[in-house]
Tab-separated table of C-alpha atoms in Angstrom:
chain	number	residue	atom	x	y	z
X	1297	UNK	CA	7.569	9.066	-4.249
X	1298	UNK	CA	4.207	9.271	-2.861
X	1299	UNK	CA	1.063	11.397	-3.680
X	1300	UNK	CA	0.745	12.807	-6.857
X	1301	UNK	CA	1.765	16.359	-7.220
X	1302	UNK	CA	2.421	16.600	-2.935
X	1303	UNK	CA	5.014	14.448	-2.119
X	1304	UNK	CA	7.911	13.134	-4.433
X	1305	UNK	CA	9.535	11.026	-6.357
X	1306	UNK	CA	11.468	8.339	-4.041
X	1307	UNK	CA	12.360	10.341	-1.887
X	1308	UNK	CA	20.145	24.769	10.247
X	1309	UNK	CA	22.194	24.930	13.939
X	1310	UNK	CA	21.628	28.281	14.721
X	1311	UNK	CA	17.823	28.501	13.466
X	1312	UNK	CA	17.100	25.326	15.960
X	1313	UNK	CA	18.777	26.830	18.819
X	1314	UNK	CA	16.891	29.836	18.888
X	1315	UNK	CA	13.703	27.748	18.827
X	1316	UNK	CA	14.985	26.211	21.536
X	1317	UNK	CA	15.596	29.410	23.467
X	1318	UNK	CA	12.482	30.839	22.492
X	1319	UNK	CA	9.212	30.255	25.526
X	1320	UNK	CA	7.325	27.715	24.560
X	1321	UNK	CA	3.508	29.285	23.037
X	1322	UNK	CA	0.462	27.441	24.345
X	1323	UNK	CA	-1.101	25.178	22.189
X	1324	UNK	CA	-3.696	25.833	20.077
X	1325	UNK	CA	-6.589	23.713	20.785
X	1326	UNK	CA	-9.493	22.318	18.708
X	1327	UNK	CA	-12.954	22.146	18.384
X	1328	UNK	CA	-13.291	19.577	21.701
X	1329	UNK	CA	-10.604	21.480	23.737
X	1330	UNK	CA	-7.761	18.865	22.247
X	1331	UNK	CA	-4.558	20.134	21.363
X	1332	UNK	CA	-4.204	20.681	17.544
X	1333	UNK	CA	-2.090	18.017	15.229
X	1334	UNK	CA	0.931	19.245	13.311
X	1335	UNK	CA	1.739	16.470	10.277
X	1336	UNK	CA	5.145	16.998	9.646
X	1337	UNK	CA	5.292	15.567	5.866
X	1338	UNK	CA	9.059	14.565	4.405
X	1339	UNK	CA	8.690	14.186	0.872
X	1340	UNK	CA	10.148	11.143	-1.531
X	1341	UNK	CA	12.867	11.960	-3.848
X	1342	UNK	CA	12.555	14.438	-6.354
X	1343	UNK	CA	9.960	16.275	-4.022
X	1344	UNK	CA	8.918	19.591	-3.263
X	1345	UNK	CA	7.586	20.732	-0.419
X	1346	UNK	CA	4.243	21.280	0.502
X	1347	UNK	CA	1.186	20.876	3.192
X	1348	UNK	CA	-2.454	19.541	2.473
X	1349	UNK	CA	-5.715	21.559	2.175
X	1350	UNK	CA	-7.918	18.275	2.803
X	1351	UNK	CA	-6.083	17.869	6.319
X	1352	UNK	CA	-5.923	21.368	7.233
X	1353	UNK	CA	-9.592	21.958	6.406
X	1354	UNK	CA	-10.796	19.121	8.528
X	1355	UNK	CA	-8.578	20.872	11.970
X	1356	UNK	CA	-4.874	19.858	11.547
X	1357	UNK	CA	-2.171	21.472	10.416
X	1358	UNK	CA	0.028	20.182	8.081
X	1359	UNK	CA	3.184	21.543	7.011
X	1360	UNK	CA	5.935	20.169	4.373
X	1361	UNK	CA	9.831	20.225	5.203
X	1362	UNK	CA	11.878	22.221	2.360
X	1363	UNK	CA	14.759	20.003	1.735
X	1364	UNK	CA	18.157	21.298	1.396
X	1365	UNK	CA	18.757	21.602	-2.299
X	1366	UNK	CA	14.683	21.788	-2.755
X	1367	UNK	CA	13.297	24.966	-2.322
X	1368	UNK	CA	12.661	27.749	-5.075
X	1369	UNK	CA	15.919	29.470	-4.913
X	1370	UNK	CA	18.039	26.223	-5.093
X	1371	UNK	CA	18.460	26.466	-9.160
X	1372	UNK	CA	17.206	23.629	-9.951
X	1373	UNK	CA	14.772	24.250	-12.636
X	1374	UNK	CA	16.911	26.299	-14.836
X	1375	UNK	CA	16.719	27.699	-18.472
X	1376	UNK	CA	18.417	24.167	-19.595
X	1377	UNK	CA	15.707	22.626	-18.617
X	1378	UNK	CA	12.575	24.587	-20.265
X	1379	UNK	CA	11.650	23.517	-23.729
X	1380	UNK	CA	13.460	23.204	-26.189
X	1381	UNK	CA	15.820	21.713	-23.913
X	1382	UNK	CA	19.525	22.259	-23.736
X	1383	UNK	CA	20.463	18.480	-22.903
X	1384	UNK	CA	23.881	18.689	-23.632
X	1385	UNK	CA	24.210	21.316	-20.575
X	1386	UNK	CA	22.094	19.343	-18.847
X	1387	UNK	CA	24.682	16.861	-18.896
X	1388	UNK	CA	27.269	18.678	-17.206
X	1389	UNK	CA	25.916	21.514	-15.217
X	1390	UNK	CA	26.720	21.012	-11.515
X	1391	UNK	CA	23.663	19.956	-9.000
X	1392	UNK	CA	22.980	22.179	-6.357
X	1393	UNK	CA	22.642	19.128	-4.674
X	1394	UNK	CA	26.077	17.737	-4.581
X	1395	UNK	CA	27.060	16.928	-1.658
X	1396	UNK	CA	24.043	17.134	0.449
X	1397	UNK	CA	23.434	14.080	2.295
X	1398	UNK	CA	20.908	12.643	4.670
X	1399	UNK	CA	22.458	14.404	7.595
X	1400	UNK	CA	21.250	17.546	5.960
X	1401	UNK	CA	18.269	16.286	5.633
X	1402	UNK	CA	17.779	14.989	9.259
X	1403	UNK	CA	18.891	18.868	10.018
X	1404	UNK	CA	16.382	20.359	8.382
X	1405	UNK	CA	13.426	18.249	9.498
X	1406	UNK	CA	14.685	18.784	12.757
X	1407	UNK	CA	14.109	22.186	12.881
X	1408	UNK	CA	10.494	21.982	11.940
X	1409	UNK	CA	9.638	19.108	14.450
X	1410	UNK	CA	11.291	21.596	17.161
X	1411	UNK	CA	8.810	24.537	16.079
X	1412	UNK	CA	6.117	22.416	15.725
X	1413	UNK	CA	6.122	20.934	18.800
X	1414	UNK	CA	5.935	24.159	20.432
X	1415	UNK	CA	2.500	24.297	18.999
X	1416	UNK	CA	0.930	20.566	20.003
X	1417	UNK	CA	1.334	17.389	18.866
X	1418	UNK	CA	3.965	16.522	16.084
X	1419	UNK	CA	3.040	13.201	13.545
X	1420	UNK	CA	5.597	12.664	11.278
X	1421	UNK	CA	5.020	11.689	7.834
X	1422	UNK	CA	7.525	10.235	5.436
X	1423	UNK	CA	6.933	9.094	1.822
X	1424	UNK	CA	9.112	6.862	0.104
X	1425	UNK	CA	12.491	7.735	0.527
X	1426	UNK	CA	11.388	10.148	2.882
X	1427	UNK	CA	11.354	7.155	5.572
X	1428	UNK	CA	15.199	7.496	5.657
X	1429	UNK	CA	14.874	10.596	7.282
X	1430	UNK	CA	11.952	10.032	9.254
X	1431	UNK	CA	13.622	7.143	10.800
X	1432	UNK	CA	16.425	9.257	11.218
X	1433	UNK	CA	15.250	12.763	12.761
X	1434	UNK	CA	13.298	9.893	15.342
X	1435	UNK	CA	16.708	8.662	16.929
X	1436	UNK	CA	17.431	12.650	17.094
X	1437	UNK	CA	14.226	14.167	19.085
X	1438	UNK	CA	11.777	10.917	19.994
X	1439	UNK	CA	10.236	13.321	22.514
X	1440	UNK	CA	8.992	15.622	20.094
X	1441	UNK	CA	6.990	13.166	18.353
X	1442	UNK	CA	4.080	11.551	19.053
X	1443	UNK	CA	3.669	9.156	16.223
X	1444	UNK	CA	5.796	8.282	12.969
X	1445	UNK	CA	3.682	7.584	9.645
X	1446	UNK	CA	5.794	5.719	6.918
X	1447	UNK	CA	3.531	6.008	3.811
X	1448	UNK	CA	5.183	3.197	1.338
X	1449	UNK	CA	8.301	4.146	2.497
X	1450	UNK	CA	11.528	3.017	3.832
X	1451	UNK	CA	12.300	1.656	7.114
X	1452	UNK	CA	15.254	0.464	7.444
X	1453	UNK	CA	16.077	-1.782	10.527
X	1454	UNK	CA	18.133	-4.894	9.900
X	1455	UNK	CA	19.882	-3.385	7.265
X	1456	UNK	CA	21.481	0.233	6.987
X	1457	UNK	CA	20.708	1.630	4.025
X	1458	UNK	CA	18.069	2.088	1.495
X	1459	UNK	CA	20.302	0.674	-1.280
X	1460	UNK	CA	20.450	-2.647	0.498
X	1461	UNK	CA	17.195	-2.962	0.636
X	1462	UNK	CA	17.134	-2.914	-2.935
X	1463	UNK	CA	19.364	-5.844	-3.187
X	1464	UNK	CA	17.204	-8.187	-1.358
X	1465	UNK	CA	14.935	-11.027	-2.797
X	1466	UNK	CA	12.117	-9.055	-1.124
X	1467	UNK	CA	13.154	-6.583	-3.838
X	1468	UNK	CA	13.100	-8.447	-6.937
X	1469	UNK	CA	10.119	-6.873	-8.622
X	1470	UNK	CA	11.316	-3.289	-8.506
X	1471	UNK	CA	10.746	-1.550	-11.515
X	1472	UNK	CA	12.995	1.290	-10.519
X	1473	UNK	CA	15.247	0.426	-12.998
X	1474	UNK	CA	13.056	1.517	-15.714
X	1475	UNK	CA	13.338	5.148	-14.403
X	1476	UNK	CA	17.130	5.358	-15.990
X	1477	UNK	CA	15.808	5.884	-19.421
X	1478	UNK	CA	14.805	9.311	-17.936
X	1479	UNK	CA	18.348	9.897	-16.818
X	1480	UNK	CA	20.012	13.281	-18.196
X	1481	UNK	CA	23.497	13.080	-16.495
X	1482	UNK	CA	26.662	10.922	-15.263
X	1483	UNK	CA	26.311	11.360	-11.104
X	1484	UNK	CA	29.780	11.665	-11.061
X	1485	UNK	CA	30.132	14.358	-13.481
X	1486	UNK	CA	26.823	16.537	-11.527
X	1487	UNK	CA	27.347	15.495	-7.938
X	1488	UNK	CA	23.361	14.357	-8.321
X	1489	UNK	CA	21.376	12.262	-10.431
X	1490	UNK	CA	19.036	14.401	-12.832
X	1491	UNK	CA	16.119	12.682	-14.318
X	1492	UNK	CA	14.389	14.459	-17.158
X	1493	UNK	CA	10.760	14.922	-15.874
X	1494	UNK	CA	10.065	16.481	-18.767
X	1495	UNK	CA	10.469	14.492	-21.646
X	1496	UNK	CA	8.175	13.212	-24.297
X	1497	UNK	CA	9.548	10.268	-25.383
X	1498	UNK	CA	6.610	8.117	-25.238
X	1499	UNK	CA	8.114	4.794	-24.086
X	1500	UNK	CA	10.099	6.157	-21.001
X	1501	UNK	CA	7.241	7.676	-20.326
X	1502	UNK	CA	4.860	4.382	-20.609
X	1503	UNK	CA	7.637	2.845	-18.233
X	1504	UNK	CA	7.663	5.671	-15.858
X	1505	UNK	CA	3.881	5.798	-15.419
X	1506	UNK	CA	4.202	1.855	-14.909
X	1507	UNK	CA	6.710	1.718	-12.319
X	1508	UNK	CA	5.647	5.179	-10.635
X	1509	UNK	CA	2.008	5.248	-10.593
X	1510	UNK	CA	0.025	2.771	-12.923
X	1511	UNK	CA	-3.072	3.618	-11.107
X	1512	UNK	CA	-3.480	7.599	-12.047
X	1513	UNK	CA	-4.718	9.144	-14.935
X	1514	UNK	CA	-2.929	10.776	-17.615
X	1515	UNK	CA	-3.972	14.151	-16.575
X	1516	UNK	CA	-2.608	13.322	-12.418
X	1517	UNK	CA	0.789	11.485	-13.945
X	1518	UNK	CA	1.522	15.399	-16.151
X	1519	UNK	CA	0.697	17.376	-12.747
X	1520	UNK	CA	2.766	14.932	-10.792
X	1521	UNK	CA	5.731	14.879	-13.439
X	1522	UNK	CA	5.556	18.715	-13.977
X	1523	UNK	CA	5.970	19.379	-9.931
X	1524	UNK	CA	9.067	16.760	-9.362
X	1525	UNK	CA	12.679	18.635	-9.175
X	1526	UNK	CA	14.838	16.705	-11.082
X	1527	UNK	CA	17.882	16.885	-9.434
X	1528	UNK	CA	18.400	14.111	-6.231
X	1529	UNK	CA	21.071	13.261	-3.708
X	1530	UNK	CA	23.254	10.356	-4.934
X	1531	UNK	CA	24.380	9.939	-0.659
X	1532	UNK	CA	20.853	9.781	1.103
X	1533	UNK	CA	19.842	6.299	-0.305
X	1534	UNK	CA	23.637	4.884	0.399
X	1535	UNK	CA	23.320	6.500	4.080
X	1536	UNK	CA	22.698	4.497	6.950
X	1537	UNK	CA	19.419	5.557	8.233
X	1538	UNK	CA	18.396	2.928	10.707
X	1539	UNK	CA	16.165	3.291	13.440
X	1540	UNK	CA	17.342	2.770	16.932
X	1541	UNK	CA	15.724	0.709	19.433
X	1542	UNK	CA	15.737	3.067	22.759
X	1543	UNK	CA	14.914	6.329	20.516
X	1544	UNK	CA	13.031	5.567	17.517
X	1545	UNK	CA	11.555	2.829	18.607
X	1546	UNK	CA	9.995	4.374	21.482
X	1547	UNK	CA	7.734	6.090	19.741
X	1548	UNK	CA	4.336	4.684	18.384
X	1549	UNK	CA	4.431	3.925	14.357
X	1550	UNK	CA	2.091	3.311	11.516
X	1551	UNK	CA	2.737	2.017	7.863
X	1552	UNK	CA	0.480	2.830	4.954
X	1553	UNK	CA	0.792	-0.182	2.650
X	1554	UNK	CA	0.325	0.510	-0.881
X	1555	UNK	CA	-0.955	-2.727	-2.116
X	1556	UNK	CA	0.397	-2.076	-5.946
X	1557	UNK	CA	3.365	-0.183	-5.289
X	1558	UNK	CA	5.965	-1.754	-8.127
X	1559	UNK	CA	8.687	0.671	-6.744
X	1560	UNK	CA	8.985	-0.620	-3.496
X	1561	UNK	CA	7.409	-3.869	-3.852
X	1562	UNK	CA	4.594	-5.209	-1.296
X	1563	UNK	CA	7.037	-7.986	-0.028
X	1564	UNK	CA	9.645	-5.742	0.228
X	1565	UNK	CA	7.385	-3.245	2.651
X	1566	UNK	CA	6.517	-5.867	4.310
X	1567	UNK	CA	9.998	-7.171	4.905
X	1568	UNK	CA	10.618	-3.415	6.719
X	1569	UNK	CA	7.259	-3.900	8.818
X	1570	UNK	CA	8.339	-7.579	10.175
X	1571	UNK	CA	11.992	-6.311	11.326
X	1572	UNK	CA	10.679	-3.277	13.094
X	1573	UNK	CA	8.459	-5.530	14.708
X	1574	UNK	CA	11.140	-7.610	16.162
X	1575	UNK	CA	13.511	-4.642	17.189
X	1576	UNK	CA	10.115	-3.839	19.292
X	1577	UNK	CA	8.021	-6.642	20.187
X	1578	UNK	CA	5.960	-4.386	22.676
X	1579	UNK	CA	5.442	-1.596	20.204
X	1580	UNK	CA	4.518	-2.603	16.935
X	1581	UNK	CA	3.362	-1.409	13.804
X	1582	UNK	CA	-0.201	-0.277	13.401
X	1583	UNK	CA	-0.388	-1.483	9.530
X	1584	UNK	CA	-2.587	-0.146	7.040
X	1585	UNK	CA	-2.938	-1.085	3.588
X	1586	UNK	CA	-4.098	1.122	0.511
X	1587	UNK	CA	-4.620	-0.392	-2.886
X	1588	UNK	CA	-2.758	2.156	-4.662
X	1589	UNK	CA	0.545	2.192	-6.437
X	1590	UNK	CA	3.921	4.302	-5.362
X	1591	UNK	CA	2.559	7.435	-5.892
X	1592	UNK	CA	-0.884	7.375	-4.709
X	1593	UNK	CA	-3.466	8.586	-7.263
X	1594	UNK	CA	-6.482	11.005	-6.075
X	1595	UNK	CA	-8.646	8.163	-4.476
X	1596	UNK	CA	-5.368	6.366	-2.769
X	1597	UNK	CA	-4.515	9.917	-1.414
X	1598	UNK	CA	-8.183	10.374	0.002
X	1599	UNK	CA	-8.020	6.787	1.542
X	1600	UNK	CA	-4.890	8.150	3.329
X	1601	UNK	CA	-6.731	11.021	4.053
X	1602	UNK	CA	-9.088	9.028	6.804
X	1603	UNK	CA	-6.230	7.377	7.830
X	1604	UNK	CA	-4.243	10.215	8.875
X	1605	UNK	CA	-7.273	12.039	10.005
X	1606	UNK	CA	-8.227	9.375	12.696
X	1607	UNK	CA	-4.313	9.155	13.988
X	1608	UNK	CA	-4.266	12.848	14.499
X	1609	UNK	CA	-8.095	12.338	16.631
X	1610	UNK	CA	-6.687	8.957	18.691
């Protein structure tokens, strides 16, 4: 998970190919005759989709990817869910995100990046678990993109899956655990994990604003709880989504530190930053650092705001 109510919780064949067949349109340009940005933005887990008005009002466009199993029609907020819930059939309704893994993902971003780089310029922008696929569409079309932004996320290099990087000593502060007390469903019973977003039980709440975003109001951790989907892939963080040297790592890369991130711990970011670095001595990590927590509050968005702003104007 990343910004509040924008980005997340951790994290099609024939539609590319007729991008690909389609003539390419000329890019739009800017203000100074510069070929207009497109931020491609990957959401965390439990994300929905979704651009930003701050980016697009100062010349960039910005659009989000709609994950499979994300978007509107998926089912995933369903009468079960709505108040008073139904939490016994939450507890055994099937996910419409079993068996959707990271390939699916990768697919799906894919297709965006292709139509967006018809237009100018593609950065893209991963939050969280999000930096599984990022890594991942990079390998796929390194041409397309002219700079990867991993925004707290994952980056996995040495290792080949998010879930291992949990299980490092880089790790050991993680308060992700203390997200299961929102848990609705056995995984293996769904095909997904469901967390209940919209609980009131005032101590897994407490934890969840702790471990999520200590740094946001009450009023920002409702909006952001109230926009997360609660249904997840249990296969993208157990997938191996590794960058390669001669494709991903090709292209230049940023990290946005989040200085009080208790999710993925600031050792543990750092941990991702030092192995890309070796994979490519000659094209390192520009590193940032935000004081914010996981999911960045209103001021930890803005400061990523500039950031992303003077990227798209390098």
């Amino acid at each position: 998970m990343t910004t509040m109510t924008r980005r997340g919780l951790l994290g099609a064949a024939a539609g590319a190919a007729a991008v690909i067949a389609t003539p390419a349109a000329a890019p739009a340009e800017g203000r100074r005759g510069r070929a207009v940005t497109t931020f491609v933005l990957v959401t965390g887990a439990n994300g929905a989709s979704s651009g930003d008005a701050e980016l697009t009002l100062r010349g960039h466009r910005t659009v989000g990817v709609e994950l499979p199993g994300h978007g509107a029609a998926a089912g995933q907020f369903r009468r079960s869910y709505q108040a008073p819930q139904d939490l016994a059939a939450l507890a055994t309704e099937r996910s419409p995100m079993a068996g959707i893994t990271l390939d699916d993902y990768v697919a799906a971003t894919v297709t965006v990046v292709r139509r967006a780089a018809r237009l100018g310029p593609v950065i893209l922008w991963g939050g969280s678990m999000g930096g599984a696929t990022v890594s991942r569409v990079a390998n796929e079309v390194p041409r397309l993109i002219s700079r990867l932004v991993y925004s707290s996320a994952f980056c996995c290099v040495d290792l080949p899956a998010i879930g291992d990087y949990l299980q490092t000593p880089e790790a050991a502060g993680t308060l992700i655990l203390e997200l299961g007390g929102a848990s609705l469903a056995d995984p293996a019973v769904i095909g997904a994990t469901r967390t209940n977003f919209r609980t009131n039980d005032a101590t897994v709440l407490a934890k969840m604003k702790e471990a999520l975003c200590a740094d946001a109001t009450e009023a920002e951790f409702m909006a952001m709880l109230n926009a997360s989907q609660p249904d997840e892939s249990t296969q993208v963080p157990l997938a191996d989504a590794r960058g390669h040297k001669d494709t991903w790592g090709t292209i230049p890369r940023t990290y946005i530190r989040h200085t009080r991130d208790r999710l993925i711990p600031l050792p543990l970011q750092d941990r991702m930053i030092a192995e890309a670095d070796r994979l490519t001595p000659h094209n390192r990590f520009d590193v940032r650092s935000v004081a914010t927590s996981h999911a960045a509050d209103g001021a930890g968005w803005a400061a990523s705001v500039e950031i992303l702003d003077e990227l798209a104007r390098r």
